[in-house]
Amino acid sequence: MRLSKMHINTLREVPGEAELPSHIFLLRAGMIRKLVSGVYGFMPLGYRVIRKIEEIVREEMDMSGAQEIHMSAIQPSELWKESGRWTAMGPELWRIRDRHDREFCLGPTHEEIFTDIVRNEVNSYRQLPLNLYQIQNKYRDEARPRFGLMRSREFIMKDAYSFDRDEAGLEKSYDIMYEAYERIFDRCGLTYRPVEADTGAIGGSGSHEFIALSEVGESDILYCTSCNHAATSEQMPGVDDIVADGATDALEELKTVDTPDTKTIEEVATFLDVPKEKTIKAILLTVYDDDGGVKYHVTAFLRGDRELNMIKLVNALKEPEHMVVMADEAIIGDATGAVGGFTGPVGLHDAKIIVDSELEHLPNMVAGANELDQHMTGVNYGRDYKADILIDIKQVQEGDKCPICGAPLAQARGIEVGQVFKLGTKYSASMGALYKDENMQEHPIVMGCYGIGVSRTMAAIVEQHHDDNGIIWPVSVAPYHVIITLVKPDDKEQAAVADDIYEKLQSKGVEVLLDDRDDRAGVKFKDADLLGIPVRITVGKKAGEGVVEYKLRTDADRSELSIATAIESALTYVTDGLR
Ligand code: ATP
Ligand code: MG
């Protein structure tokens, strides 16, 4: 492609709202364009990258025995009501109505649709196993769309669904997809870590997320430095700190003490001169129902030095995430007796009490007295208060113990680029997707589902592959492999050499951009760096002597090579990069 003919508009300025390198560079390189918040379009070079990623995904899915189909993004509400997700999904579900006032949504994911297809078309064990997938736009009215392609409201996803006759079959299908995901992300040039994950609104019994490591990622993962066990922060079980002599500690008497102006854990610990580990922290929440009314109030308690993991709490409550919100202190106070800053587990009423499992083992704690400026000492689980739910709700931190081997955990941030789920019979049972076995007995089909954020993967690749000047595409997903920078397009000798290299590389299957624009060389070099094309061949003054400059986008060095050697080097580099 000749750049003079290509529709491309690079920007010198950093667009105001863009903060992350991927967002900034994709906009500046003219690869994506914003329509409205969280809605982007792809321009020629950007769309080529999307198609490369899609092609890698497609090849690996096809090789794994999955079959591509293409469903509509428009989904009737009836199917979502059958699965129970029409209300469970909340405001993220993009709801629309047709002219007859019938309700639909723009699909955020397609479990219901694929289950519907299979229940209508599969009825015998002979038709199983089956794996169907599509690459398609998804819609989620995200509360905070941001970072460009990273968290958008319309995005491209590959979603696959496996159908098996039993759990053993599902295990097999799951492993096949897991391995395909490893190959896909390897081929995309990503450094990533598969981690155990929460199943969230999708549901099911087991899951892994594939996290592209990046400091700017929104996912928080923990991994063991010794046994390699890795999980998202909501999925990593906290190891309770069991005080060694706890069992023999004499239980102190429960006492109320004055603690003026000690609303925070720090303040009360300092005032009473006890470590934070001896205090109990309270978190007040309210669960709402579908009509916006208060369903019930929740008080959660954990050791004072710990942080709450909100997803663990939501899972313990078995409520949709968007229905659980931080409480208004005045409202919850009137209803339950809780006093903001002085809430403790003793003496509350009309609240669901959730206690972090660790507190069961910790004797003689300090907690709020549910009176202004007062705390209680000698607070003991079992004797003084009981939980409605006693469960791990703490955020695991770097240095905490691995639940498997006890070694210290390390923490990392990353971008969730894919997730695989063992769904089991969650959808097939509720929607009646059954098959008949050899004896004509009916059973629910055992399902798995497998998503990859194609557009988010594009952003994640840029996060991992850029420098101050722009993107550095891995060859496998680069919009073009080689850019020929023609310094003086009106110089006949230079133009002829550039054309010759262009033709020869293209004839070998290399994708080449020829920068024949009537612009200063400096502008062209800047653009070449910004666009991130892996190999640059500059045709300039020495073209007449048969010498050109060869430079890789990953390296600072440039070398002068003969035309033939430059072509050969580019070809080798590209071929190796595609392997
Ligand atoms: P997140 O936790 O980031 O909101 P999710 O777990 O809800 O994502 P899944 O339902 O697992 O997402 O969807 C499969 C994949 O789709 C994700 O792994 C991610 O790569 C991609 N994805 C999800 N939401 C978005 C979004 N708003 N913008 C771009 N890609 C997304
Ligand atoms: Mg996910």
Coordinates of C-alpha atoms and ligand atoms in Angstrom, one line a residue:
M1 CA 0.0 0.0 0.0
R2 CA 1.2 3.5 -0.9
L3 CA 0.8 5.8 2.0
S4 CA 0.0 8.7 -0.4
K5 CA -3.1 6.8 -1.3
M6 CA -4.0 5.5 2.1
H7 CA -6.6 7.2 4.3
I8 CA -4.6 8.0 7.3
N9 CA -4.5 10.9 9.7
T10 CA -1.9 10.9 12.4
L11 CA -2.0 13.4 15.2
R12 CA 0.9 15.3 16.9
E13 CA -1.1 16.2 19.9
V14 CA -2.1 13.9 22.7
P15 CA -5.9 13.8 22.8
G16 CA -7.1 15.3 26.1
E17 CA -9.0 12.5 27.7
A18 CA -6.5 9.7 26.8
E19 CA -4.3 8.7 29.7
L20 CA -2.9 5.3 28.8
P21 CA -0.2 4.7 26.1
S22 CA -2.5 2.3 24.2
H23 CA -5.3 4.9 24.1
I24 CA -3.0 7.8 23.2
F25 CA -1.0 5.9 20.5
L26 CA -4.0 4.2 18.9
L27 CA -5.7 7.6 18.6
R28 CA -2.6 9.5 17.5
A29 CA -1.7 6.8 14.9
G30 CA -5.2 7.3 13.5
M31 CA -6.0 3.6 14.1
I32 CA -9.1 4.2 16.1
R33 CA -11.6 7.0 16.3
K34 CA -14.1 7.8 19.1
L35 CA -17.7 8.3 18.3
V36 CA -19.1 8.8 21.8
S37 CA -17.9 7.7 25.2
G38 CA -16.9 4.0 25.1
V39 CA -17.8 3.6 21.4
Y40 CA -14.9 3.5 18.9
G41 CA -14.5 2.8 15.2
F42 CA -11.5 1.3 13.5
M43 CA -9.7 3.1 10.7
P44 CA -7.7 1.3 7.9
L45 CA -4.5 0.5 9.8
G46 CA -6.3 -0.2 13.1
Y47 CA -8.8 -2.5 11.4
R48 CA -6.0 -4.5 9.8
V49 CA -4.7 -5.2 13.4
I50 CA -8.1 -6.3 14.5
R51 CA -8.3 -8.7 11.5
K52 CA -4.9 -10.1 12.3
I53 CA -5.9 -10.8 15.9
E54 CA -9.2 -12.3 14.7
E55 CA -7.4 -14.5 12.3
I56 CA -5.0 -15.9 14.9
V57 CA -8.1 -16.6 17.1
R58 CA -9.9 -18.2 14.2
E59 CA -7.0 -20.4 13.3
E60 CA -6.6 -21.7 16.8
M61 CA -10.3 -22.2 17.4
D62 CA -10.7 -24.0 14.1
M63 CA -7.7 -26.2 14.9
S64 CA -9.3 -27.0 18.2
G65 CA -12.4 -28.4 16.5
A66 CA -14.6 -25.4 17.3
Q67 CA -17.0 -24.3 14.5
E68 CA -17.6 -20.7 13.6
I69 CA -21.1 -19.3 13.4
H70 CA -22.5 -15.8 13.6
M71 CA -25.4 -14.8 15.7
S72 CA -27.3 -11.5 15.9
A73 CA -26.3 -9.0 18.5
I74 CA -30.0 -8.4 19.1
Q75 CA -31.4 -10.8 21.7
P76 CA -35.0 -11.1 22.8
S77 CA -35.7 -10.6 26.6
E78 CA -37.6 -13.8 26.8
L79 CA -34.4 -15.9 26.7
W80 CA -32.8 -13.8 29.4
K81 CA -35.9 -14.1 31.6
E82 CA -35.7 -17.9 31.2
S83 CA -32.1 -18.0 32.5
G84 CA -32.9 -15.4 35.2
R85 CA -30.4 -12.9 34.0
W86 CA -32.7 -10.2 32.7
T87 CA -32.8 -8.7 36.2
A88 CA -29.5 -10.1 37.5
M89 CA -27.5 -8.2 34.9
G90 CA -28.7 -4.8 36.0
P91 CA -28.0 -1.5 34.1
E92 CA -25.0 -2.9 32.2
L93 CA -27.4 -4.8 30.0
W94 CA -28.2 -2.5 27.0
R95 CA -31.9 -2.8 26.8
I96 CA -33.9 -1.8 23.7
R97 CA -37.5 -1.9 22.5
D98 CA -38.9 -2.4 19.1
R99 CA -41.9 -0.6 17.6
H100 CA -44.3 -3.1 19.2
D101 CA -42.8 -2.3 22.5
R102 CA -41.2 -5.8 22.8
E103 CA -38.0 -5.9 24.9
F104 CA -34.6 -6.9 23.6
C105 CA -31.0 -6.4 24.6
L106 CA -27.9 -5.9 22.7
G107 CA -25.9 -9.0 23.7
P108 CA -23.2 -8.5 26.3
T109 CA -22.5 -12.2 25.9
H110 CA -24.4 -15.1 24.3
E111 CA -24.9 -18.0 26.7
E112 CA -28.7 -17.8 26.3
I113 CA -28.6 -17.7 22.5
F114 CA -26.2 -20.6 22.1
T115 CA -28.1 -22.7 24.6
D116 CA -31.3 -21.9 22.7
I117 CA -29.8 -23.1 19.4
V118 CA -28.5 -26.2 20.9
R119 CA -31.7 -27.1 22.7
N120 CA -33.5 -26.8 19.4
E121 CA -31.0 -28.7 17.3
V122 CA -29.2 -31.2 19.5
N123 CA -31.1 -34.1 21.1
S124 CA -28.8 -37.1 21.0
Y125 CA -25.5 -38.0 22.6
R126 CA -24.4 -38.7 19.1
Q127 CA -24.3 -35.0 18.4
L128 CA -21.9 -34.3 21.3
P129 CA -19.4 -33.0 22.0
L130 CA -19.9 -29.7 20.1
N131 CA -18.1 -26.4 20.3
L132 CA -19.5 -23.4 18.5
Y133 CA -18.0 -19.9 18.4
Q134 CA -18.3 -16.5 16.9
I135 CA -16.4 -13.3 16.6
Q136 CA -18.8 -10.4 17.0
N137 CA -19.6 -7.1 18.6
K138 CA -20.7 -7.1 22.2
Y139 CA -22.5 -4.4 24.1
R140 CA -22.2 -3.5 27.8
D141 CA -23.4 -0.2 29.1
E142 CA -20.3 0.0 31.4
A143 CA -20.6 2.4 34.4
R144 CA -17.2 3.8 33.6
P145 CA -16.1 3.3 30.0
R146 CA -12.5 4.4 29.8
F147 CA -9.0 3.8 28.4
G148 CA -10.3 3.6 24.9
L149 CA -10.5 0.0 23.7
M150 CA -9.7 -1.3 27.1
R151 CA -13.2 -0.8 28.6
S152 CA -15.6 0.3 26.0
R153 CA -19.4 -0.1 25.6
E154 CA -19.2 -1.7 22.2
F155 CA -16.3 -4.2 21.8
I156 CA -15.3 -7.2 19.7
M157 CA -15.3 -10.5 21.5
K158 CA -14.7 -14.0 20.4
D159 CA -17.1 -16.2 22.4
A160 CA -17.2 -20.0 22.2
Y161 CA -19.5 -22.4 23.9
S162 CA -18.8 -26.1 24.4
F163 CA -21.5 -28.8 24.9
D164 CA -20.7 -32.2 26.4
R165 CA -22.6 -35.1 27.8
D166 CA -20.8 -35.1 31.2
E167 CA -18.3 -33.4 33.5
A168 CA -15.5 -35.5 32.1
G169 CA -16.3 -34.3 28.6
L170 CA -16.4 -30.7 29.9
E171 CA -13.0 -31.1 31.5
K172 CA -11.6 -32.2 28.1
S173 CA -13.3 -29.3 26.2
Y174 CA -12.1 -26.9 28.8
D175 CA -8.5 -28.1 28.6
I176 CA -8.6 -27.8 24.8
M177 CA -9.8 -24.2 25.0
Y178 CA -7.3 -23.3 27.7
E179 CA -4.4 -24.6 25.6
A180 CA -5.8 -22.8 22.5
Y181 CA -5.9 -19.6 24.6
E182 CA -2.2 -20.0 25.5
R183 CA -1.3 -20.4 21.8
I184 CA -3.4 -17.4 20.9
F185 CA -1.9 -15.0 23.4
D186 CA 1.6 -16.3 22.7
R187 CA 1.1 -15.6 19.0
C188 CA -0.2 -12.1 19.8
G189 CA 3.1 -11.4 21.6
L190 CA 1.6 -11.0 25.0
T191 CA 3.2 -11.7 28.3
Y192 CA 0.4 -13.1 30.4
R193 CA -0.6 -15.3 33.3
P194 CA -3.6 -17.6 33.5
V195 CA -5.1 -17.3 37.0
E196 CA -8.0 -18.9 38.8
A197 CA -11.0 -16.7 38.6
D198 CA -14.4 -15.9 40.1
T199 CA -17.3 -16.9 37.9
G200 CA -19.2 -13.6 38.4
A201 CA -22.5 -13.0 36.6
I202 CA -21.8 -15.8 34.0
G203 CA -22.0 -18.4 36.7
G204 CA -20.5 -22.0 36.9
S205 CA -18.1 -24.0 38.8
G206 CA -14.6 -23.2 37.7
S207 CA -12.8 -20.5 35.7
H208 CA -9.5 -19.0 34.6
E209 CA -8.8 -15.5 33.4
F210 CA -5.9 -14.8 31.1
I211 CA -4.2 -11.7 32.4
A212 CA -1.8 -9.7 30.2
L213 CA 0.6 -8.3 32.7
S214 CA 0.6 -4.5 32.9
E215 CA 0.9 -1.9 35.6
V216 CA -2.0 0.0 34.1
G217 CA -4.3 -3.0 34.1
E218 CA -7.5 -3.0 36.2
S219 CA -7.2 -6.6 37.3
D220 CA -5.5 -7.4 40.5
I221 CA -3.8 -10.8 40.7
L222 CA -1.8 -12.7 43.3
Y223 CA 0.6 -15.6 42.7
C224 CA 2.7 -17.8 44.8
T225 CA 6.5 -17.3 44.5
S226 CA 7.0 -20.9 45.4
C227 CA 4.2 -23.2 44.1
N228 CA 3.0 -20.9 41.3
H229 CA -0.6 -21.0 42.4
A230 CA -2.2 -17.8 40.9
A231 CA -5.7 -16.3 41.2
T232 CA -7.5 -13.0 40.9
S233 CA -7.7 -11.1 44.2
E234 CA -11.4 -12.1 44.6
Q235 CA -10.6 -15.7 44.0
M236 CA -7.5 -16.0 46.2
P237 CA -8.6 -17.4 49.6
G238 CA -7.3 -15.5 52.5
V239 CA -5.4 -17.6 55.1
D240 CA -6.8 -16.8 58.5
D241 CA -4.2 -15.6 61.0
I242 CA -4.8 -18.1 63.8
V243 CA -3.3 -16.8 67.0
A244 CA -1.2 -19.6 68.3
D245 CA -2.1 -19.2 71.9
G246 CA -5.6 -18.1 71.0
A247 CA -7.2 -21.2 72.4
T248 CA -5.6 -20.8 75.8
D249 CA -6.1 -17.0 76.1
A250 CA -8.4 -16.3 79.0
L251 CA -11.5 -14.6 77.6
E252 CA -11.7 -11.1 79.0
E253 CA -14.9 -9.6 80.2
L254 CA -16.8 -7.5 77.7
K255 CA -16.4 -3.8 78.6
T256 CA -17.6 -0.5 77.1
V257 CA -15.0 2.2 77.2
D258 CA -15.0 5.9 76.2
T259 CA -13.0 6.5 73.0
P260 CA -13.8 10.1 72.0
D261 CA -13.2 11.1 68.3
T262 CA -11.9 7.8 67.3
K263 CA -13.8 7.1 64.1
T264 CA -11.0 5.3 62.3
I265 CA -9.1 2.1 63.1
E266 CA -5.8 4.1 63.4
E267 CA -7.4 6.5 65.9
V268 CA -8.9 3.9 68.1
A269 CA -5.8 1.7 68.0
T270 CA -3.7 4.7 69.0
F271 CA -6.1 5.8 71.7
L272 CA -6.3 2.4 73.4
D273 CA -2.7 1.6 72.6
V274 CA -3.4 -1.7 70.9
P275 CA -2.1 -3.0 67.6
K276 CA -4.6 -2.7 64.7
E277 CA -4.7 -6.5 64.6
K278 CA -6.6 -6.4 67.9
T279 CA -9.4 -4.3 66.4
I280 CA -12.5 -5.1 64.3
K281 CA -13.4 -3.0 61.3
A282 CA -17.0 -2.5 60.3
I283 CA -18.3 -1.9 56.8
L284 CA -22.0 -0.9 56.3
L285 CA -23.9 -1.8 53.1
T286 CA -27.4 -1.9 51.9
V287 CA -28.9 -4.4 49.4
Y288 CA -31.6 -3.1 47.2
D289 CA -34.3 -5.0 45.4
D290 CA -35.3 -4.7 41.7
D291 CA -37.7 -1.8 42.4
G292 CA -35.0 0.3 44.2
G293 CA -36.4 -0.4 47.7
V294 CA -34.2 -1.5 50.6
K295 CA -34.1 -5.3 50.7
Y296 CA -31.9 -5.5 53.8
H297 CA -28.9 -4.0 55.4
V298 CA -25.6 -5.6 55.9
T299 CA -22.8 -5.1 58.4
A300 CA -19.5 -6.7 57.5
F301 CA -16.7 -7.2 60.0
L302 CA -13.1 -8.0 59.6
R303 CA -9.8 -7.5 61.4
G304 CA -8.9 -3.9 61.6
D305 CA -5.7 -4.1 59.5
R306 CA -7.5 -6.0 56.7
E307 CA -9.3 -4.6 53.7
L308 CA -12.7 -5.9 52.4
N309 CA -12.8 -7.6 49.0
M310 CA -16.2 -6.5 47.7
I311 CA -16.6 -9.3 45.2
K312 CA -16.1 -11.9 48.0
L313 CA -18.8 -10.2 50.0
V314 CA -21.2 -10.0 47.1
N315 CA -20.6 -13.7 46.4
A316 CA -21.3 -14.5 50.0
L317 CA -24.6 -12.6 49.9
K318 CA -25.5 -14.3 46.6
E319 CA -26.9 -11.0 45.3
P320 CA -26.3 -9.2 42.0
E321 CA -23.2 -7.0 42.4
H322 CA -25.0 -3.8 41.3
M323 CA -27.7 -4.3 44.1
V324 CA -25.1 -4.1 46.9
V325 CA -24.0 -0.5 47.7
M326 CA -22.2 1.3 50.5
A327 CA -24.9 2.3 53.1
D328 CA -26.1 5.8 53.9
E329 CA -25.0 6.0 57.6
A330 CA -28.1 7.8 58.7
I331 CA -30.5 5.3 57.1
I332 CA -28.7 2.2 58.2
G333 CA -28.2 3.7 61.6
D334 CA -31.9 4.2 62.2
A335 CA -32.7 0.7 60.9
T336 CA -30.0 -1.3 62.7
G337 CA -28.5 0.7 65.5
A338 CA -25.2 1.0 63.8
V339 CA -23.3 4.2 64.5
G340 CA -20.9 5.5 61.8
G341 CA -17.3 5.2 63.0
F342 CA -18.4 3.3 66.1
T343 CA -20.2 0.2 64.7
G344 CA -19.5 -3.1 66.2
P345 CA -21.0 -6.6 66.0
V346 CA -22.5 -6.6 69.5
G347 CA -26.0 -5.4 69.8
L348 CA -27.0 -4.8 66.2
H349 CA -30.5 -5.6 65.1
D350 CA -32.2 -6.0 61.7
A351 CA -28.9 -6.4 59.8
K352 CA -27.4 -9.3 58.1
I353 CA -24.1 -9.8 59.9
I354 CA -21.2 -11.1 57.8
V355 CA -18.0 -11.9 59.7
D356 CA -14.6 -12.6 58.1
S357 CA -13.7 -16.2 59.1
E358 CA -10.5 -15.0 60.8
L359 CA -12.4 -13.3 63.6
E360 CA -13.7 -16.6 64.9
H361 CA -10.2 -17.4 66.1
L362 CA -9.2 -14.0 67.5
P363 CA -9.9 -13.5 71.2
N364 CA -10.5 -10.3 73.1
M365 CA -10.9 -7.8 70.3
V366 CA -11.8 -4.1 70.3
A367 CA -14.9 -3.1 68.3
G368 CA -17.3 -0.2 68.1
A369 CA -20.0 -0.1 70.8
N370 CA -22.8 1.2 68.5
E371 CA -22.7 4.4 70.7
L372 CA -21.1 7.6 69.7
D373 CA -17.5 7.9 71.1
Q374 CA -17.6 4.4 72.6
H375 CA -15.9 1.1 71.9
M376 CA -16.0 -2.3 73.5
T377 CA -13.0 -4.4 74.6
G378 CA -12.9 -8.1 75.2
V379 CA -15.1 -8.8 72.3
N380 CA -15.2 -12.5 71.5
Y381 CA -16.8 -14.3 68.6
G382 CA -19.4 -16.9 69.7
R383 CA -19.8 -15.5 73.2
D384 CA -20.6 -11.9 72.4
Y385 CA -21.8 -12.0 68.8
K386 CA -22.5 -14.5 66.0
A387 CA -22.5 -14.1 62.2
D388 CA -25.3 -14.8 59.8
I389 CA -22.5 -15.7 57.4
L390 CA -19.0 -16.6 58.6
I391 CA -16.8 -16.6 55.5
D392 CA -13.5 -15.2 54.0
I393 CA -14.2 -11.7 52.8
K394 CA -10.7 -10.2 53.1
Q395 CA -8.5 -8.8 50.4
V396 CA -5.4 -10.9 50.2
Q397 CA -2.3 -8.7 50.1
E398 CA 1.3 -9.1 48.8
G399 CA 3.2 -11.1 51.4
D400 CA 0.2 -12.9 52.8
K401 CA 0.4 -16.7 52.9
C402 CA -0.3 -18.9 49.8
P403 CA -3.4 -21.0 50.7
I404 CA -1.8 -24.0 49.0
C405 CA 1.8 -24.0 50.3
G406 CA 2.1 -21.2 52.8
A407 CA 4.9 -19.3 51.0
P408 CA 4.5 -15.5 50.6
L409 CA 2.3 -14.3 47.7
A410 CA 3.3 -11.7 45.2
Q411 CA 0.9 -9.3 43.6
A412 CA 0.7 -8.0 40.0
R413 CA -1.6 -6.0 37.9
G414 CA -2.8 -6.8 34.5
I415 CA -5.4 -6.6 31.8
E416 CA -8.0 -9.4 31.5
V417 CA -7.8 -10.4 27.9
G418 CA -9.7 -13.7 28.1
Q419 CA -11.7 -15.9 30.4
V420 CA -12.8 -19.5 30.3
F421 CA -15.6 -20.9 32.4
K422 CA -16.9 -24.4 33.3
L423 CA -20.6 -23.6 33.3
G424 CA -21.9 -27.1 34.0
T425 CA -25.6 -27.3 33.7
K426 CA -26.5 -23.8 34.8
Y427 CA -28.0 -22.7 31.5
S428 CA -28.9 -26.1 30.1
A429 CA -31.0 -27.0 33.2
S430 CA -32.8 -23.6 33.5
M431 CA -33.4 -23.5 29.7
G432 CA -34.0 -27.2 29.1
A433 CA -31.2 -28.1 26.8
L434 CA -31.2 -31.8 27.1
Y435 CA -29.8 -34.8 25.2
K436 CA -30.8 -38.5 25.2
D437 CA -28.2 -41.1 26.1
E438 CA -27.9 -44.6 24.6
N439 CA -30.8 -45.7 26.7
M440 CA -33.0 -42.8 25.7
Q441 CA -32.6 -41.3 29.2
E442 CA -32.6 -37.4 29.1
H443 CA -29.8 -35.4 30.8
P444 CA -28.9 -31.7 30.7
I445 CA -26.0 -30.9 28.4
V446 CA -22.8 -29.9 30.3
M447 CA -21.5 -26.6 29.0
G448 CA -18.4 -24.4 29.0
C449 CA -17.9 -20.9 27.7
Y450 CA -14.8 -19.1 26.5
G451 CA -14.3 -15.4 25.8
I452 CA -11.5 -13.3 24.3
G453 CA -11.7 -9.6 24.1
V454 CA -10.3 -9.0 20.7
S455 CA -10.4 -5.2 20.8
R456 CA -9.1 -5.2 24.4
T457 CA -6.3 -7.6 23.3
M458 CA -5.3 -5.0 20.7
A459 CA -5.0 -2.4 23.5
A460 CA -3.1 -4.8 25.7
I461 CA -0.6 -5.5 23.0
V462 CA 0.1 -1.8 22.7
E463 CA 0.5 -1.5 26.5
Q464 CA 3.2 -4.1 26.4
H465 CA 4.8 -3.0 23.2
H466 CA 5.5 0.7 22.9
D467 CA 8.1 3.3 23.6
D468 CA 8.0 7.1 23.9
N469 CA 7.7 7.5 20.1
G470 CA 4.8 5.1 19.5
I471 CA 3.7 1.5 19.0
I472 CA 6.1 -1.4 18.4
W473 CA 3.8 -4.1 16.9
P474 CA 4.9 -7.7 17.1
V475 CA 5.1 -9.0 13.5
S476 CA 2.2 -11.3 14.0
V477 CA -0.3 -8.5 14.5
A478 CA 1.4 -5.6 12.8
P479 CA -0.9 -3.8 10.2
Y480 CA 2.0 -4.0 7.8
H481 CA 5.4 -5.8 8.2
V482 CA 7.7 -3.4 6.5
I483 CA 7.6 0.4 5.8
I484 CA 9.7 1.8 3.1
T485 CA 10.5 5.4 3.8
L486 CA 11.2 7.1 0.5
V487 CA 13.1 10.2 1.4
K488 CA 12.6 12.1 -1.9
P489 CA 9.7 10.8 -3.9
D490 CA 10.5 13.2 -6.8
D491 CA 14.0 11.7 -7.1
K492 CA 13.6 9.2 -10.0
E493 CA 16.5 7.0 -8.8
Q494 CA 15.2 6.8 -5.2
A495 CA 11.6 6.2 -6.4
A496 CA 12.8 3.3 -8.6
V497 CA 14.7 1.6 -5.8
A498 CA 11.8 2.0 -3.4
D499 CA 9.4 0.5 -6.0
D500 CA 11.8 -2.4 -6.6
I501 CA 12.0 -3.3 -2.9
Y502 CA 8.2 -2.8 -2.6
E503 CA 7.5 -5.2 -5.5
K504 CA 10.0 -7.8 -4.4
L505 CA 8.9 -8.0 -0.8
Q506 CA 5.2 -8.1 -1.8
S507 CA 5.9 -10.9 -4.2
K508 CA 7.2 -12.9 -1.2
G509 CA 4.0 -12.3 0.8
V510 CA 5.4 -9.5 2.9
E511 CA 3.0 -6.7 3.7
V512 CA 4.6 -3.4 2.8
L513 CA 3.7 0.2 3.3
L514 CA 5.5 2.6 0.9
D515 CA 5.8 6.1 2.4
D516 CA 5.8 8.0 -0.9
R517 CA 4.1 11.0 0.6
D518 CA 5.4 14.5 -0.3
D519 CA 6.6 15.3 3.2
R520 CA 9.8 15.9 5.0
A521 CA 11.9 12.9 6.0
G522 CA 11.6 13.8 9.6
V523 CA 7.8 13.7 9.5
K524 CA 7.9 10.3 7.8
F525 CA 10.4 8.8 10.4
K526 CA 8.1 10.1 13.2
D527 CA 5.1 8.5 11.6
A528 CA 6.9 5.2 11.0
D529 CA 7.7 5.1 14.7
L530 CA 4.2 6.1 15.8
L531 CA 2.6 3.5 13.5
G532 CA 4.9 0.8 14.9
I533 CA 5.7 -1.0 11.7
P534 CA 8.3 -3.7 12.7
V535 CA 10.9 -3.1 9.9
R536 CA 11.8 0.2 8.3
I537 CA 13.8 0.4 5.1
T538 CA 14.9 4.0 4.2
V539 CA 15.6 4.8 0.6
G540 CA 17.6 8.0 0.4
K541 CA 20.8 9.5 -0.9
K542 CA 22.7 6.3 -1.4
A543 CA 20.0 4.6 -3.4
G544 CA 22.0 5.2 -6.6
E545 CA 24.9 3.2 -5.1
G546 CA 22.4 0.4 -4.3
V547 CA 22.6 1.1 -0.5
V548 CA 19.6 1.6 1.8
E549 CA 19.2 1.9 5.6
Y550 CA 17.7 -0.9 7.5
K551 CA 16.2 -0.5 11.0
L552 CA 14.0 -2.6 13.3
R553 CA 11.4 -0.8 15.3
T554 CA 12.5 -2.7 18.4
D555 CA 16.2 -1.5 18.1
A556 CA 17.9 1.9 18.1
D557 CA 20.6 0.7 15.7
R558 CA 20.3 1.2 12.0
S559 CA 22.6 -0.3 9.4
E560 CA 23.4 0.4 5.8
L561 CA 22.8 -2.6 3.6
S562 CA 22.7 -3.5 0.0
I563 CA 19.3 -3.6 -1.5
A564 CA 19.3 -7.4 -1.8
T565 CA 20.6 -7.8 1.8
A566 CA 17.9 -5.5 3.1
I567 CA 15.2 -7.4 1.3
E568 CA 16.6 -10.7 2.6
S569 CA 16.9 -9.5 6.1
A570 CA 13.3 -8.1 6.1
L571 CA 12.0 -11.4 4.7
T572 CA 13.8 -13.5 7.4
Y573 CA 12.7 -11.2 10.2
V574 CA 9.1 -11.3 9.1
T575 CA 9.1 -15.0 8.5
D576 CA 10.6 -15.6 12.0
G577 CA 8.1 -13.3 13.5
L578 CA 5.1 -15.1 12.0
R579 CA 6.3 -18.5 13.2
Ligands
ATP1 P1 -14.2 -7.1 33.2 O1 -14.0 -7.8 34.5 O2 -13.0 -6.4 32.7 O3 -15.4 -6.1 33.2 P2 -15.6 -9.4 32.3 O4 -15.0 -10.4 33.2 O5 -16.9 -8.8 32.7 O6 -14.6 -8.2 32.1 P3 -16.2 -11.4 30.3 O7 -17.6 -11.5 30.5 O8 -15.3 -12.4 30.9 O9 -15.7 -9.9 30.8 O10 -15.9 -11.2 28.8 C1 -14.8 -11.9 28.0 C2 -13.8 -10.9 27.6 O11 -14.3 -9.7 26.9 C3 -13.0 -10.3 28.8 O12 -12.0 -11.2 29.2 C4 -12.4 -9.1 28.1 O13 -11.2 -9.4 27.4 C5 -13.5 -8.6 27.2 N1 -14.2 -7.5 27.7 C6 -15.2 -7.5 28.7 N2 -15.7 -6.3 28.9 C7 -15.1 -5.5 28.0 C8 -15.2 -4.1 27.7 N3 -16.0 -3.3 28.4 N4 -14.4 -3.5 26.8 C9 -13.6 -4.3 26.1 N5 -13.4 -5.6 26.3 C10 -14.2 -6.2 27.3
MG2 MG -14.2 -12.0 32.7

